[in-house]
């Protein structure tokens, strides 16, 4: 049921504050703000290496998680898309944790990679939204997202719920490995619990983004740039736009622009920059200047401080709430989802059932 919404995708975007809160409730002890994993009969402190495998949007969640697992828990993380992972003879050492991320739990390549890792003696962790799925059944450590059924083909709420689970897991791992104090864990949990309100604040910009979609809809190509944990969000923004509006889009790490893609820049190629203010912001501002010097049109998505510093001269800006860097990838997912959604609406494409795509990819 779509209720008051025009599309399932739109409904699912707007459900995010609720379903992220719902997901967090099962990963957090409210009484003492510590992380609680649903089911854990496995010693996470002994984990030497984590291998994360997924496809599409779920793979971008893996990219963000790598950043968290490495910075918080100092555990080395390998990530790969499932279709590549299986055929490259990955080195899987004893005592490794292999983590699979999937909305459907049925994606053929991811499932095959899971079985490969199981046969190789890895402990199998699964972050999955469909609790009755094959991946859920085959997990040693089942980490469900509680996003509820996701019907729009383009994944939205499953992604932010995956991020919530992965952030909790990263904090848990960090505590287990003696890399994070209980006090720091409480801080992390507090920031995570701020996510639903921040998602709501991001959703408040729906009208501005709908207006901005008219500027994006005529483009033939669009670039998305981000840095650090927000780089995967640039990839996600580009994927969403391609999937539902059929506009060619690419996501790049901001610093990679000058190594090639900058050759594409002219006034017809909008460049969407995802850049919360903070230590990496200055670098991104200089990347924006490189774009501008070549006549590029920038859409800057940042918080008030970022827009104050670098918003002038942009084609458009979208103001996000000022959030802790941990939850920025969740919050910045909202404007990229909405921009793809509204651009598709302007173009009149089939938002919930884009051409050539299936909700669950069960062929390899
Ligand atoms: C993107 C999208 C796909 C899926 C991918 C993985 O909007 O929907 O890229 O993310 O097919 O699917 P799951 O997560 O079900 O394994």
CSV table of C-alpha atoms and ligand atoms in Angstrom, one decimal:
chain,number,residue,atom,x,y,z
A,1,UNK,CA,0.0,0.0,0.0
A,2,UNK,CA,1.4,3.3,-1.1
A,3,UNK,CA,-0.9,5.4,1.2
A,4,UNK,CA,-0.5,9.1,0.4
A,5,UNK,CA,2.6,8.6,-1.7
A,6,UNK,CA,2.8,8.5,-5.5
A,7,UNK,CA,5.4,5.7,-5.5
A,8,UNK,CA,6.7,3.0,-3.3
A,9,UNK,CA,10.2,4.5,-3.6
A,10,UNK,CA,8.9,7.8,-2.3
A,11,UNK,CA,7.2,6.1,0.6
A,12,UNK,CA,10.2,4.1,1.4
A,13,UNK,CA,12.5,7.1,1.4
A,14,UNK,CA,10.1,8.8,3.9
A,15,UNK,CA,10.0,5.7,6.1
A,16,UNK,CA,13.7,5.9,6.8
A,17,UNK,CA,13.5,7.8,10.2
A,18,UNK,CA,11.1,5.2,11.4
A,19,UNK,CA,12.8,2.1,10.1
A,20,UNK,CA,16.3,3.2,11.1
A,21,UNK,CA,15.0,3.9,14.6
A,22,UNK,CA,13.3,0.4,14.6
A,23,UNK,CA,16.5,-1.2,13.4
A,24,UNK,CA,18.6,0.6,16.0
A,25,UNK,CA,16.2,-0.5,18.8
A,26,UNK,CA,17.3,-4.1,18.3
A,27,UNK,CA,21.0,-3.2,18.3
A,28,UNK,CA,21.1,-0.9,21.3
A,29,UNK,CA,20.6,-1.4,25.1
A,30,UNK,CA,18.6,1.7,25.8
A,31,UNK,CA,19.4,1.5,29.5
A,32,UNK,CA,23.2,2.0,29.2
A,33,UNK,CA,23.6,3.1,25.5
A,34,UNK,CA,25.7,0.1,24.6
A,35,UNK,CA,25.6,-2.0,21.5
A,36,UNK,CA,23.6,-5.2,21.6
A,37,UNK,CA,24.0,-7.8,18.9
A,38,UNK,CA,21.0,-10.1,18.4
A,39,UNK,CA,22.7,-13.4,18.5
A,40,UNK,CA,26.3,-13.9,19.3
A,41,UNK,CA,27.9,-17.2,20.1
A,42,UNK,CA,31.2,-16.3,18.3
A,43,UNK,CA,34.2,-14.5,19.7
A,44,UNK,CA,34.5,-11.3,17.7
A,45,UNK,CA,37.6,-10.2,19.5
A,46,UNK,CA,39.5,-13.0,17.8
A,47,UNK,CA,38.6,-11.8,14.3
A,48,UNK,CA,41.8,-11.1,12.3
A,49,UNK,CA,40.3,-10.1,9.0
A,50,UNK,CA,36.8,-9.3,7.7
A,51,UNK,CA,35.8,-9.9,4.1
A,52,UNK,CA,32.6,-8.1,3.0
A,53,UNK,CA,30.8,-9.1,-0.2
A,54,UNK,CA,27.7,-7.6,-1.7
A,55,UNK,CA,26.3,-6.2,-4.9
A,56,UNK,CA,25.0,-2.8,-6.0
A,57,UNK,CA,23.7,-0.5,-3.3
A,58,UNK,CA,24.5,-3.1,-0.6
A,59,UNK,CA,28.1,-3.0,-1.8
A,60,UNK,CA,28.2,0.7,-1.2
A,61,UNK,CA,27.1,0.0,2.4
A,62,UNK,CA,30.1,-2.4,2.5
A,63,UNK,CA,32.4,0.4,1.4
A,64,UNK,CA,31.2,2.7,4.2
A,65,UNK,CA,31.5,-0.2,6.7
A,66,UNK,CA,35.1,-0.9,5.7
A,67,UNK,CA,35.9,2.7,6.7
A,68,UNK,CA,34.2,2.2,10.1
A,69,UNK,CA,35.6,-1.2,10.9
A,70,UNK,CA,39.1,0.0,10.1
A,71,UNK,CA,39.0,3.3,11.9
A,72,UNK,CA,37.1,2.1,15.0
A,73,UNK,CA,38.2,-1.5,15.4
A,74,UNK,CA,41.5,-1.4,13.5
A,75,UNK,CA,40.7,-4.7,11.8
A,76,UNK,CA,41.7,-5.1,8.2
A,77,UNK,CA,38.7,-5.3,5.8
A,78,UNK,CA,38.6,-6.6,2.3
A,79,UNK,CA,35.6,-5.7,0.2
A,80,UNK,CA,34.4,-6.9,-3.2
A,81,UNK,CA,31.4,-7.1,-5.4
A,82,UNK,CA,30.1,-10.7,-5.3
A,83,UNK,CA,30.5,-11.4,-9.1
A,84,UNK,CA,34.2,-10.5,-8.9
A,85,UNK,CA,35.0,-12.0,-5.5
A,86,UNK,CA,34.1,-15.6,-6.5
A,87,UNK,CA,36.3,-15.8,-9.4
A,88,UNK,CA,39.5,-14.1,-8.1
A,89,UNK,CA,40.5,-16.9,-5.7
A,90,UNK,CA,40.4,-14.7,-2.6
A,91,UNK,CA,42.7,-15.5,0.2
A,92,UNK,CA,40.6,-16.6,3.2
A,93,UNK,CA,42.6,-17.1,6.3
A,94,UNK,CA,41.5,-19.2,9.3
A,95,UNK,CA,39.5,-17.3,11.9
A,96,UNK,CA,38.1,-14.8,9.3
A,97,UNK,CA,34.7,-13.3,9.4
A,98,UNK,CA,33.0,-13.1,6.0
A,99,UNK,CA,30.1,-10.6,6.0
A,100,UNK,CA,27.4,-10.5,3.3
A,101,UNK,CA,25.1,-7.6,2.9
A,102,UNK,CA,21.8,-7.9,1.0
A,103,UNK,CA,18.3,-6.5,1.1
A,104,UNK,CA,16.7,-9.6,-0.5
A,105,UNK,CA,19.0,-12.3,0.8
A,106,UNK,CA,18.6,-14.0,-2.5
A,107,UNK,CA,21.1,-12.2,-4.9
A,108,UNK,CA,22.6,-15.1,-6.7
A,109,UNK,CA,26.2,-13.9,-6.8
A,110,UNK,CA,26.2,-12.9,-3.2
A,111,UNK,CA,24.7,-16.2,-2.1
A,112,UNK,CA,27.3,-18.2,-4.2
A,113,UNK,CA,30.0,-16.1,-2.5
A,114,UNK,CA,28.6,-16.9,0.9
A,115,UNK,CA,28.6,-20.6,0.1
A,116,UNK,CA,32.2,-20.4,-1.1
A,117,UNK,CA,33.3,-18.7,2.1
A,118,UNK,CA,31.4,-21.2,4.2
A,119,UNK,CA,33.1,-24.1,2.4
A,120,UNK,CA,36.4,-22.3,3.1
A,121,UNK,CA,35.7,-22.3,6.9
A,122,UNK,CA,34.9,-18.6,7.4
A,123,UNK,CA,32.3,-17.6,10.0
A,124,UNK,CA,29.4,-16.2,8.0
A,125,UNK,CA,27.8,-13.0,9.1
A,126,UNK,CA,24.8,-11.7,7.2
A,127,UNK,CA,23.2,-8.3,7.2
A,128,UNK,CA,19.8,-8.9,5.5
A,129,UNK,CA,16.4,-7.4,5.3
A,130,UNK,CA,14.3,-10.5,4.4
A,131,UNK,CA,14.4,-12.7,7.4
A,132,UNK,CA,13.1,-15.8,5.6
A,133,UNK,CA,15.7,-15.5,2.8
A,134,UNK,CA,18.4,-18.1,1.9
A,135,UNK,CA,21.2,-15.9,3.2
A,136,UNK,CA,19.4,-15.5,6.6
A,137,UNK,CA,19.1,-19.2,6.8
A,138,UNK,CA,22.7,-19.9,6.1
A,139,UNK,CA,24.2,-17.3,8.5
A,140,UNK,CA,26.2,-18.1,11.6
A,141,UNK,CA,25.7,-14.5,12.8
A,142,UNK,CA,22.4,-13.1,11.6
A,143,UNK,CA,22.2,-9.3,11.7
A,144,UNK,CA,18.7,-8.4,10.4
A,145,UNK,CA,17.8,-4.9,9.2
A,146,UNK,CA,14.2,-4.0,10.2
A,147,UNK,CA,13.4,-1.9,7.1
A,148,UNK,CA,10.2,-3.8,6.4
A,149,UNK,CA,9.3,-4.9,2.8
A,150,UNK,CA,11.1,-2.8,0.2
A,151,UNK,CA,9.0,-2.8,-3.0
A,152,UNK,CA,10.5,-0.1,-5.1
A,153,UNK,CA,13.2,-1.7,-7.3
A,154,UNK,CA,15.8,1.0,-6.3
A,155,UNK,CA,17.0,0.3,-2.8
A,156,UNK,CA,16.6,3.1,-0.3
A,157,UNK,CA,15.5,2.3,3.3
A,158,UNK,CA,17.3,-1.0,3.2
A,159,UNK,CA,20.6,0.9,2.6
A,160,UNK,CA,20.3,3.3,5.6
A,161,UNK,CA,19.2,0.4,7.8
A,162,UNK,CA,22.3,-1.6,6.7
A,163,UNK,CA,24.4,1.3,7.6
A,164,UNK,CA,22.8,1.5,11.1
A,165,UNK,CA,23.6,-2.2,11.7
A,166,UNK,CA,27.1,-1.9,10.4
A,167,UNK,CA,27.9,1.1,12.5
A,168,UNK,CA,26.7,-0.8,15.6
A,169,UNK,CA,28.7,-3.8,14.6
A,170,UNK,CA,31.8,-1.7,14.1
A,171,UNK,CA,31.5,-0.2,17.6
A,172,UNK,CA,30.9,-3.6,19.1
A,173,UNK,CA,33.9,-5.0,17.4
A,174,UNK,CA,36.0,-2.1,18.5
A,175,UNK,CA,35.0,-2.6,22.2
A,176,UNK,CA,35.7,-6.4,21.9
A,177,UNK,CA,39.1,-5.7,20.5
A,178,UNK,CA,40.0,-3.2,23.1
A,179,UNK,CA,40.0,-0.3,20.7
A,180,UNK,CA,37.1,1.6,22.1
A,181,UNK,CA,36.2,2.3,25.7
A,182,UNK,CA,32.7,1.8,27.1
A,183,UNK,CA,32.5,5.6,27.3
A,184,UNK,CA,33.3,6.0,23.6
A,185,UNK,CA,30.9,3.2,22.8
A,186,UNK,CA,28.2,5.2,24.5
A,187,UNK,CA,29.1,8.3,22.5
A,188,UNK,CA,28.8,6.3,19.3
A,189,UNK,CA,25.5,4.9,20.3
A,190,UNK,CA,24.3,8.4,21.2
A,191,UNK,CA,25.2,9.6,17.8
A,192,UNK,CA,23.5,6.7,16.1
A,193,UNK,CA,20.3,7.4,18.0
A,194,UNK,CA,20.4,10.9,16.6
A,195,UNK,CA,20.1,9.5,13.1
A,196,UNK,CA,16.3,9.3,12.9
A,197,UNK,CA,15.9,13.0,13.8
A,198,UNK,CA,18.7,14.0,11.4
A,199,UNK,CA,17.0,11.9,8.6
A,200,UNK,CA,13.8,13.8,9.3
A,201,UNK,CA,15.7,17.1,9.0
A,202,UNK,CA,17.1,15.9,5.7
A,203,UNK,CA,13.7,14.9,4.4
A,204,UNK,CA,12.4,18.4,5.2
A,205,UNK,CA,14.3,19.6,2.0
A,206,UNK,CA,12.1,17.5,-0.2
A,207,UNK,CA,10.5,20.6,-1.9
A,208,UNK,CA,13.9,22.2,-2.6
A,209,UNK,CA,15.1,19.0,-4.1
A,210,UNK,CA,12.0,18.6,-6.2
A,211,UNK,CA,12.6,22.1,-7.6
A,212,UNK,CA,16.2,21.3,-8.2
A,213,UNK,CA,15.3,18.2,-10.2
A,214,UNK,CA,14.2,20.5,-13.0
A,215,UNK,CA,17.8,21.6,-13.4
A,216,UNK,CA,19.1,18.0,-13.4
A,217,UNK,CA,16.5,16.4,-15.7
A,218,UNK,CA,17.8,18.0,-19.0
A,219,UNK,CA,21.4,16.8,-18.3
A,220,UNK,CA,22.9,13.9,-20.3
A,221,UNK,CA,25.6,13.2,-17.8
A,222,UNK,CA,26.0,14.0,-14.1
A,223,UNK,CA,29.0,13.6,-11.8
A,224,UNK,CA,28.8,12.9,-8.1
A,225,UNK,CA,31.8,13.6,-5.8
A,226,UNK,CA,32.5,12.6,-2.2
A,227,UNK,CA,35.4,11.8,0.1
A,228,UNK,CA,36.1,9.3,2.8
A,229,UNK,CA,32.9,7.7,4.1
A,230,UNK,CA,30.9,9.9,1.8
A,231,UNK,CA,32.6,8.7,-1.3
A,232,UNK,CA,30.4,5.6,-1.4
A,233,UNK,CA,27.4,8.0,-1.2
A,234,UNK,CA,28.6,9.6,-4.4
A,235,UNK,CA,28.6,6.2,-6.1
A,236,UNK,CA,25.1,5.5,-4.6
A,237,UNK,CA,23.8,8.9,-5.9
A,238,UNK,CA,25.0,8.1,-9.4
A,239,UNK,CA,23.6,4.6,-9.3
A,240,UNK,CA,20.2,5.8,-8.2
A,241,UNK,CA,20.1,8.5,-10.9
A,242,UNK,CA,21.0,6.0,-13.6
A,243,UNK,CA,18.6,3.3,-12.4
A,244,UNK,CA,15.4,5.4,-12.3
A,245,UNK,CA,16.0,8.5,-14.5
A,246,UNK,CA,18.2,6.8,-17.1
A,247,UNK,CA,20.6,9.8,-17.0
A,248,UNK,CA,24.2,8.7,-17.3
A,249,UNK,CA,25.9,9.4,-14.0
A,250,UNK,CA,29.2,8.5,-12.4
A,251,UNK,CA,30.4,8.8,-8.8
A,252,UNK,CA,34.1,9.6,-8.1
A,253,UNK,CA,36.3,10.2,-5.1
A,254,UNK,CA,36.6,14.0,-5.1
A,255,UNK,CA,40.4,13.7,-5.3
A,256,UNK,CA,40.2,11.5,-8.4
A,257,UNK,CA,38.6,14.2,-10.5
A,258,UNK,CA,41.9,15.7,-11.7
A,259,UNK,CA,43.0,12.2,-12.8
A,260,UNK,CA,40.6,12.0,-15.7
A,261,UNK,CA,37.0,12.8,-15.3
A,262,UNK,CA,37.7,16.6,-15.1
A,263,UNK,CA,38.1,16.3,-18.9
A,264,UNK,CA,34.3,15.9,-19.1
A,265,UNK,CA,33.5,19.1,-17.3
A,266,UNK,CA,31.6,21.8,-19.1
A,267,UNK,CA,28.4,23.8,-18.3
A,268,UNK,CA,26.2,20.9,-19.4
A,269,UNK,CA,27.5,18.4,-16.9
A,270,UNK,CA,26.2,19.1,-13.3
A,271,UNK,CA,28.6,18.1,-10.6
A,272,UNK,CA,26.9,17.1,-7.3
A,273,UNK,CA,29.3,17.4,-4.4
A,274,UNK,CA,28.5,15.6,-1.1
A,275,UNK,CA,30.6,17.3,1.5
A,276,UNK,CA,29.7,17.7,5.2
A,277,UNK,CA,31.9,20.4,6.9
A,278,UNK,CA,34.9,19.0,8.8
A,279,UNK,CA,38.5,18.1,8.3
A,280,UNK,CA,38.2,16.9,4.7
A,281,UNK,CA,36.1,19.9,3.6
A,282,UNK,CA,38.9,22.2,2.5
A,283,UNK,CA,40.3,19.6,0.1
A,284,UNK,CA,36.8,19.2,-1.4
A,285,UNK,CA,36.5,22.9,-1.8
A,286,UNK,CA,39.7,23.0,-3.8
A,287,UNK,CA,38.3,20.2,-6.0
A,288,UNK,CA,35.2,22.3,-6.5
A,289,UNK,CA,37.3,25.2,-7.6
A,290,UNK,CA,38.9,23.0,-10.2
A,291,UNK,CA,35.5,22.2,-11.5
A,292,UNK,CA,34.3,25.8,-11.5
A,293,UNK,CA,37.4,27.0,-13.3
A,294,UNK,CA,36.3,24.8,-16.2
A,295,UNK,CA,32.8,26.2,-16.3
A,296,UNK,CA,31.4,23.3,-14.3
A,297,UNK,CA,28.0,23.8,-12.5
A,298,UNK,CA,28.0,22.6,-8.9
A,299,UNK,CA,25.3,21.4,-6.7
A,300,UNK,CA,26.7,21.4,-3.2
A,301,UNK,CA,25.1,19.2,-0.5
A,302,UNK,CA,26.6,20.3,2.8
A,303,UNK,CA,25.6,21.6,6.2
A,304,UNK,CA,25.2,25.3,7.1
A,305,UNK,CA,28.9,25.8,7.8
A,306,UNK,CA,29.9,24.2,4.5
A,307,UNK,CA,27.4,26.2,2.5
A,308,UNK,CA,28.5,29.4,4.2
A,309,UNK,CA,32.0,28.7,3.2
A,310,UNK,CA,31.6,27.3,-0.3
A,311,UNK,CA,28.0,27.7,-1.4
A,312,UNK,CA,28.4,30.9,-3.3
A,313,UNK,CA,28.4,30.5,-7.1
A,314,UNK,CA,26.8,27.1,-7.0
A,315,UNK,CA,24.0,26.1,-9.4
A,316,UNK,CA,22.1,25.0,-6.3
A,317,UNK,CA,22.7,24.0,-2.7
A,318,UNK,CA,21.0,21.6,-0.4
A,319,UNK,CA,21.4,22.2,3.3
A,320,UNK,CA,21.8,19.1,5.5
A,321,UNK,CA,21.7,19.2,9.3
A,322,UNK,CA,25.0,19.4,11.0
A,323,UNK,CA,25.6,15.8,12.2
A,324,UNK,CA,28.4,13.7,13.7
A,325,UNK,CA,30.6,12.3,10.9
A,326,UNK,CA,29.5,8.7,11.9
A,327,UNK,CA,25.9,9.3,10.8
A,328,UNK,CA,26.7,11.6,7.8
A,329,UNK,CA,26.5,8.7,5.3
A,330,UNK,CA,23.0,7.8,6.5
A,331,UNK,CA,21.8,11.4,6.3
A,332,UNK,CA,23.4,12.2,3.0
A,333,UNK,CA,21.7,9.2,1.5
A,334,UNK,CA,18.4,11.1,1.7
A,335,UNK,CA,19.2,14.0,-0.7
A,336,UNK,CA,20.7,11.7,-3.3
A,337,UNK,CA,17.7,9.4,-3.2
A,338,UNK,CA,15.3,12.3,-3.4
A,339,UNK,CA,17.2,13.9,-6.3
A,340,UNK,CA,17.1,10.7,-8.3
A,341,UNK,CA,13.4,10.3,-7.4
A,342,UNK,CA,12.3,13.8,-8.4
A,343,UNK,CA,14.4,13.8,-11.5
A,344,UNK,CA,12.8,10.6,-12.6
A,345,UNK,CA,9.4,12.1,-11.9
A,346,UNK,CA,10.3,15.2,-14.0
A,347,UNK,CA,11.3,12.8,-16.8
A,348,UNK,CA,8.2,10.7,-16.4
A,349,UNK,CA,10.0,7.4,-16.1
A,350,UNK,CA,8.7,4.4,-14.2
A,351,UNK,CA,10.1,5.0,-10.8
A,352,UNK,CA,9.1,1.7,-9.0
A,353,UNK,CA,9.7,-0.6,-12.0
A,354,UNK,CA,12.6,0.8,-14.0
A,355,UNK,CA,13.3,-0.8,-17.3
A,356,UNK,CA,15.6,-3.9,-17.4
A,357,UNK,CA,15.9,-4.1,-13.6
A,358,UNK,CA,14.5,-6.7,-11.2
A,359,UNK,CA,14.1,-6.3,-7.4
A,360,UNK,CA,16.0,-9.5,-6.7
A,361,UNK,CA,18.7,-10.6,-9.1
A,362,UNK,CA,18.6,-14.4,-8.9
A,363,UNK,CA,20.8,-15.1,-12.0
A,364,UNK,CA,24.6,-15.0,-11.9
B,1,LIG,C1,20.1,-0.4,-6.3
B,1,LIG,C2,19.7,-1.8,-6.3
B,1,LIG,C3,20.6,-2.9,-6.6
B,1,LIG,C4,20.7,-3.8,-5.4
B,1,LIG,C5,21.6,-5.1,-5.7
B,1,LIG,C6,21.8,-6.0,-4.5
B,1,LIG,O1,19.1,0.5,-6.1
B,1,LIG,O2,18.6,-2.0,-5.9
B,1,LIG,O3,21.9,-2.4,-7.0
B,1,LIG,O4,21.3,-3.1,-4.3
B,1,LIG,O5,20.9,-5.8,-6.8
B,1,LIG,O6,20.6,-6.5,-4.0
B,1,LIG,P1,20.5,-7.1,-2.6
B,1,LIG,O7,20.8,-6.1,-1.6
B,1,LIG,O8,19.1,-7.6,-2.5
B,1,LIG,O9,21.4,-8.2,-2.6
